[in-house]
Amino acid sequence: MSRLKIITEKKSKPYMSLSPKKVANNKTLRRKRIWWAYLFILPQLLFFLVFTIYPIVMSYVYSVFDWPGIGPLDDFAGLENYTRVLKDPSFWNAFKNTFIYMAGVTLLLLPTSLLLAIALNNVLKKSSVFYRTIFFLPVVTTTAIVGIVMRKVFSSTGVLNEFLMAIGLIDEPHNWLGSPTSAMIILIVIGAWKFFGMMMVYWLAGLQTLPKDVLEAASMDGCNLWQKLRHVIVPILLPVAMVILLLCVSSSLHVFDLVLTLTGGGPYYSTDVVDLYIFRFAFNPDSGLPSMGYASAAGVVFGLAVFAVILLLGWLIRRTKQS
Amino acid sequence: MIKGSKYLVMAIVLISTLLIAGCSSDTSSSGEGDKVKISMMIRWVSAADIIEKKIIPEFEKEHPNIEVKLQTSFNKNYTQALQAAVNGGNLPDIFASHPSLPVSKLYDLGVLHKLDDVIGDDKDKYEEGTWTKGSTVMDDGSIYAFPIMSGHKDSFVMYYNKDILKKAGLSEKDVPKSWDQLMAVSKKIEKKTDAYGVLVGFKDPWVAEGALTQMASAISPEVLPSVYYSPKGGDYKYDTKGTIQSIEFFKKMYDQKILHPSSSTLDPAEAPALFASGKSAFLFDGAWTASNLVKDGFKDFGVSFLPTKDGKKQYLGFQGTLAAGLLVNKETKHYKEVKEFLKFMKDKGYETLVKNGSQFSPIAEINKKNASDNVVGKTFQLQYDTFIAAPNPVYHNKNVTKVETEMSGKGPQKTVGDVLAGYLTGQVRDVKGTLHKVSEKKNTALENAVKEVKGKGNKISLSDWKFNDWTPFEPYKK
């Protein structure tokens, strides 16, 4: 620590005013500092190479083989897996459902979490820690457990039906997860609820950066809450909002455990998503050997689609920042 | 800086030590004298408890120098665990077979140990069809799988709640045999009690499909239920009269609220629990559920064959497929001890499994002597009787296993269970058309796979799938 401090201090002195010997010493120290920096980066870099880059590269390799996930890669299939994926209506059904889920979660999550964050930042300031904890609880709860519990809640014999029958809204239990539309809506609502706390924290972080003088000036000019929100808060928060949007989109495009435990992709594939589709082929075939090569091809196709979406959002973020 | 480096080195040493300690294998000899540890990984819920609490302790008592370390991995997790173990070269000494990673594939990869000396002269004691090529016996004529349960599994049965029948003024004599009877009895039950008529947990559609396909066999016996293989036609046929009418019967039960409304969202474990709590009079489920119900404390139930359209006989084809087997890692360092354990399984383990209501063993004599006369024993007897020996294309040509491997993942993804779920929710309107497409996709996959395997120089043709000498309901003699 002290040594690094010395190095930093010494670096700040201009070389021109030092003797050649001191300049040489400074250079040596700078080199040492760089080596230390690399040493600290090394573990993360190794993890990144082994657990991110290697699987990505290998999924491209597997995707051109007819490979069940065990044994040697000796059955080269060329682009056959890709052709099969692109021609498979079930893949496009899962693809469509994934984007419906993403759009639903994003549209539901972003405005509601922003409103609550504003409320916590202004109106509920005194008890904000309590509310933050309450809303953050689902984030730290295991998604698979949430799925299992919610399946019980929404089942015909579950709490929701009992409650609705008790207050007289329905006469007989409704199978909420047994109908394609209600199953997707429930999935979206629970997915949004699960990550509500996280989005709220992102918004709160953004709200903390709002310049107080601008808000005060707006108040002095007679702006009401809606006008402040519309003309001051949202425009200033827009770059932050774009980053939050990016995070929300990318995480919801990879929904898996919630679908697996809550609906299993049903009824009749109406809530099937791409990650679940890939899982079925890679690890859980209905019959016969797993198809790791095919699953990898599906993963690559979907990965490219997600990458395109992220690029588009990245471009939007840049445009927003520039404007 | 030197002080800092010391801490860094110490931390690295500490983490490395922990990692090495955590990853170290315990299959080698331990420090307790000459005690040898053998590892075992299984996947059967019904057998795991009995193996762990009864068979292993008995074995270790008889063989104090051997310790069996049991690891269980159920349902969907097992395939992943096995894939990882094969790829990582760290298979346990003994592990369970799984249909997703067939014995023939593992044999091709060279990871299996021969087991001829385990079975020895007892080969003839096993039920007919046990030693089928490509199933337990491989190309070199040796045995590579130790069958742990009878090949006559898994069938579906109908459980009934005796108490609900009594409350509705009915007795076991009123247990329905036909669809019309089931509808009539269920309506009576729903009028007189709070229970629904029928419960089938088909969040995982294979459960409903299992029951449906067995019911369909009474209408269209020319197609082997569950595999949809037509031995006379030499092809696959999903759109049979039997399957379509059975799907329509499920829809009728659903529309008339005979079927419990939660059925489509219940997983295979939840449905029996709901049945045991008195929410329905009848439960369509696998034979394995009987022992689970008893284990969970519910005993007031009976069992019968599933009702069929006109009360006619139903069946499942036994094609010599390995239903549940133990395999041995070729690289095991303790084959002598592994062999001891498998011999113990054969001599005493089968008996213990049957007595404790796991499943029937592959040796009929043991089942006769040890099966209990309670509802669990009766269920397994019904299951056993449901199976009839049927043709398997592998009887014609051993290269059929290569075709099956080639077909993996290329057939239809939609199952009959999926079509049923889609029909119940209104997403599938044309059942016959949808099933016809499933048949077409399966047959195209078969034709392509035969071409592919033939192209690699193997002798094979579609005629290997044809069996003109087979008659439905008559045991097929190879």
XYZ file of C-alpha atoms in Angstrom, chain B residues 44-313:
270
model
C -34.005 -44.819 -8.827
C -36.024 -43.117 -6.129
C -37.836 -46.323 -5.120
C -34.642 -48.362 -4.745
C -32.229 -45.753 -3.370
C -33.495 -45.880 0.195
C -33.496 -49.687 0.321
C -30.025 -49.939 -1.200
C -28.651 -47.315 1.169
C -30.319 -48.435 4.391
C -30.600 -52.179 3.957
C -28.491 -53.686 1.180
C -25.264 -51.722 1.665
C -25.172 -52.135 5.485
C -25.855 -55.895 5.088
C -23.100 -56.154 2.488
C -20.619 -54.189 4.581
C -21.398 -56.418 7.543
C -20.565 -59.476 5.466
C -17.538 -57.792 3.873
C -15.957 -55.640 6.577
C -13.035 -54.815 4.274
C -15.271 -53.064 1.716
C -17.102 -49.763 2.069
C -19.712 -48.707 -0.517
C -20.049 -44.959 -0.967
C -23.480 -44.307 -2.457
C -24.357 -41.198 -4.404
C -27.874 -40.551 -5.708
C -28.912 -38.310 -8.553
C -32.572 -38.409 -9.504
C -34.623 -37.590 -12.570
C -33.281 -35.003 -14.984
C -30.037 -34.459 -13.092
C -28.759 -37.971 -13.675
C -28.050 -37.594 -17.412
C -26.010 -34.468 -16.732
C -24.115 -36.121 -13.899
C -23.351 -39.130 -16.102
C -22.323 -36.991 -19.102
C -19.947 -35.014 -16.887
C -18.499 -38.180 -15.333
C -17.892 -39.828 -18.732
C -16.301 -36.686 -20.167
C -14.202 -36.035 -17.079
C -13.048 -39.657 -16.909
C -14.244 -39.911 -13.313
C -17.053 -42.434 -13.513
C -17.920 -44.119 -10.215
C -17.003 -47.792 -9.886
C -20.685 -48.754 -10.268
C -23.328 -46.571 -11.889
C -26.922 -46.790 -13.063
C -27.896 -47.168 -16.691
C -30.029 -44.462 -18.309
C -32.004 -44.647 -21.568
C -30.527 -41.310 -22.683
C -27.008 -42.766 -22.585
C -27.605 -46.345 -23.760
C -25.323 -49.199 -22.787
C -24.370 -49.658 -26.468
C -23.083 -46.072 -26.660
C -21.056 -46.435 -23.462
C -19.717 -49.764 -24.758
C -18.625 -48.037 -28.000
C -16.805 -45.442 -25.907
C -14.962 -48.235 -24.122
C -15.937 -47.199 -20.611
C -17.709 -50.409 -19.528
C -16.360 -53.477 -17.771
C -17.477 -56.990 -18.779
C -19.762 -58.631 -16.240
C -19.927 -62.249 -17.490
C -18.224 -63.497 -14.340
C -20.799 -61.738 -12.152
C -23.771 -63.471 -13.770
C -21.929 -66.783 -14.248
C -24.189 -69.821 -14.472
C -27.269 -67.924 -13.311
C -27.953 -66.557 -16.797
C -30.876 -68.911 -17.380
C -32.608 -67.918 -14.150
C -33.325 -64.452 -15.548
C -36.596 -63.620 -17.299
C -36.773 -64.203 -21.012
C -35.390 -61.375 -23.116
C -32.971 -60.136 -20.439
C -29.869 -60.980 -22.449
C -30.797 -59.095 -25.595
C -28.031 -57.913 -27.911
C -27.564 -54.168 -27.836
C -29.343 -54.022 -24.479
C -27.316 -55.987 -21.915
C -25.124 -58.032 -24.260
C -22.834 -56.232 -26.670
C -21.282 -57.066 -30.058
C -18.503 -59.194 -28.537
C -21.128 -61.499 -26.948
C -20.313 -60.438 -23.400
C -22.622 -59.053 -20.728
C -22.021 -55.394 -19.882
C -25.089 -54.542 -17.802
C -26.311 -56.042 -14.553
C -30.132 -55.866 -14.565
C -31.306 -54.667 -11.186
C -35.054 -54.709 -11.833
C -37.420 -56.673 -14.035
C -37.650 -55.594 -17.674
C -41.412 -55.656 -17.204
C -41.516 -52.070 -16.023
C -42.842 -49.290 -16.136
C -46.545 -49.715 -16.665
C -49.449 -47.522 -15.608
C -52.290 -48.552 -13.337
C -55.356 -47.011 -11.749
C -55.279 -46.449 -7.977
C -58.556 -45.927 -6.131
C -59.233 -44.347 -2.769
C -61.274 -46.860 -0.766
C -62.548 -44.274 1.691
C -63.987 -42.058 -1.056
C -65.670 -45.053 -2.697
C -67.235 -45.890 0.676
C -68.417 -42.309 1.200
C -70.097 -42.430 -2.200
C -71.822 -45.676 -1.277
C -69.626 -47.737 -3.590
C -67.380 -50.727 -3.045
C -64.340 -52.227 -4.740
C -66.731 -54.167 -6.987
C -67.710 -50.841 -8.559
C -64.157 -50.018 -9.621
C -64.597 -49.208 -13.324
C -63.179 -51.358 -16.106
C -64.469 -49.390 -19.062
C -64.553 -45.677 -19.932
C -68.340 -45.458 -19.617
C -68.189 -47.045 -16.189
C -65.468 -44.616 -15.145
C -67.564 -41.629 -16.207
C -70.656 -42.955 -14.429
C -68.848 -43.854 -11.205
C -66.950 -40.539 -11.179
C -70.151 -38.542 -11.569
C -71.685 -40.423 -8.671
C -68.599 -39.749 -6.538
C -68.580 -36.042 -7.410
C -72.248 -35.781 -6.450
C -71.810 -37.447 -3.068
C -68.352 -36.253 -2.017
C -66.024 -33.255 -2.446
C -63.586 -35.310 -4.491
C -63.048 -35.227 -8.239
C -63.247 -38.434 -10.255
C -59.803 -38.787 -11.811
C -56.391 -37.252 -11.218
C -53.427 -37.488 -13.586
C -50.372 -35.304 -12.967
C -49.173 -34.326 -16.400
C -47.077 -31.225 -16.024
C -44.505 -33.620 -17.454
C -46.647 -34.949 -20.335
C -45.061 -38.424 -20.287
C -47.215 -39.412 -17.302
C -50.528 -38.847 -19.087
C -49.006 -40.280 -22.245
C -48.019 -43.459 -20.412
C -51.588 -44.039 -19.262
C -53.100 -42.950 -22.577
C -50.938 -45.164 -24.753
C -51.709 -48.186 -22.602
C -55.450 -47.504 -22.903
C -55.000 -47.094 -26.660
C -53.480 -50.576 -26.922
C -56.920 -52.074 -26.245
C -58.256 -50.351 -29.374
C -55.214 -50.471 -31.693
C -53.047 -53.363 -30.488
C -51.223 -53.560 -33.839
C -49.005 -50.662 -32.749
C -46.759 -51.254 -29.740
C -47.849 -48.783 -27.078
C -45.393 -46.233 -25.726
C -42.928 -46.731 -28.632
C -45.579 -46.374 -31.391
C -43.798 -48.991 -33.444
C -45.823 -51.117 -35.825
C -43.989 -54.455 -36.247
C -46.197 -55.551 -39.127
C -45.875 -52.265 -41.027
C -42.208 -51.848 -40.144
C -42.733 -48.180 -39.310
C -43.937 -45.809 -36.591
C -47.582 -44.873 -36.249
C -48.806 -42.288 -33.769
C -52.139 -41.439 -35.411
C -53.894 -44.703 -34.591
C -57.574 -45.001 -33.801
C -56.604 -46.012 -30.273
C -54.458 -42.944 -29.593
C -56.992 -40.520 -31.082
C -59.935 -42.002 -29.189
C -57.964 -42.075 -25.941
C -57.056 -38.391 -26.344
C -60.706 -37.604 -26.984
C -61.666 -39.541 -23.864
C -59.263 -37.419 -21.776
C -60.838 -34.312 -23.291
C -64.291 -35.606 -22.374
C -63.154 -36.156 -18.774
C -61.614 -32.659 -18.756
C -64.700 -30.937 -20.203
C -67.113 -32.747 -17.898
C -64.872 -31.927 -14.909
C -64.235 -35.569 -14.126
C -60.523 -34.841 -14.405
C -59.135 -32.803 -11.509
C -58.592 -29.225 -12.813
C -55.010 -29.139 -11.509
C -54.012 -32.236 -13.470
C -52.206 -30.379 -16.252
C -49.987 -28.464 -13.825
C -49.144 -31.214 -11.350
C -45.776 -32.902 -11.506
C -45.391 -36.683 -10.996
C -44.749 -36.240 -7.262
C -47.592 -33.809 -6.542
C -50.435 -35.829 -8.074
C -50.104 -38.841 -5.697
C -49.959 -36.456 -2.722
C -53.219 -34.816 -3.816
C -54.803 -38.240 -4.375
C -53.712 -39.355 -0.897
C -55.279 -36.230 0.593
C -58.655 -37.294 -0.809
C -58.964 -34.823 -3.676
C -59.836 -37.513 -6.204
C -61.250 -41.030 -6.185
C -58.959 -42.397 -8.922
C -55.345 -41.754 -9.843
C -53.748 -42.813 -13.138
C -50.074 -43.250 -12.379
C -47.062 -45.505 -12.722
C -46.764 -48.752 -10.768
C -43.837 -47.245 -8.842
C -46.247 -44.888 -7.049
C -47.750 -47.663 -4.897
C -44.704 -47.991 -2.643
C -44.326 -44.192 -2.441
C -47.937 -43.836 -1.271
C -47.417 -46.488 1.393
C -44.106 -44.927 2.426
C -45.889 -41.580 2.851
C -48.372 -43.192 5.220
C -51.363 -43.663 2.893
C -52.556 -47.241 2.849
C -56.287 -47.104 2.265
C -56.122 -47.575 -1.483
C -56.492 -50.310 -4.050
C -55.167 -50.877 -7.530
C -56.549 -52.129 -10.823
C -55.790 -52.079 -14.541
C -56.537 -48.800 -16.292
C -60.066 -48.702 -17.678
C -60.216 -49.184 -21.449
C -62.845 -48.221 -23.993
C -64.875 -51.438 -23.779
C -63.096 -52.993 -20.831
C -60.872 -54.982 -23.205
C -57.335 -56.144 -22.404
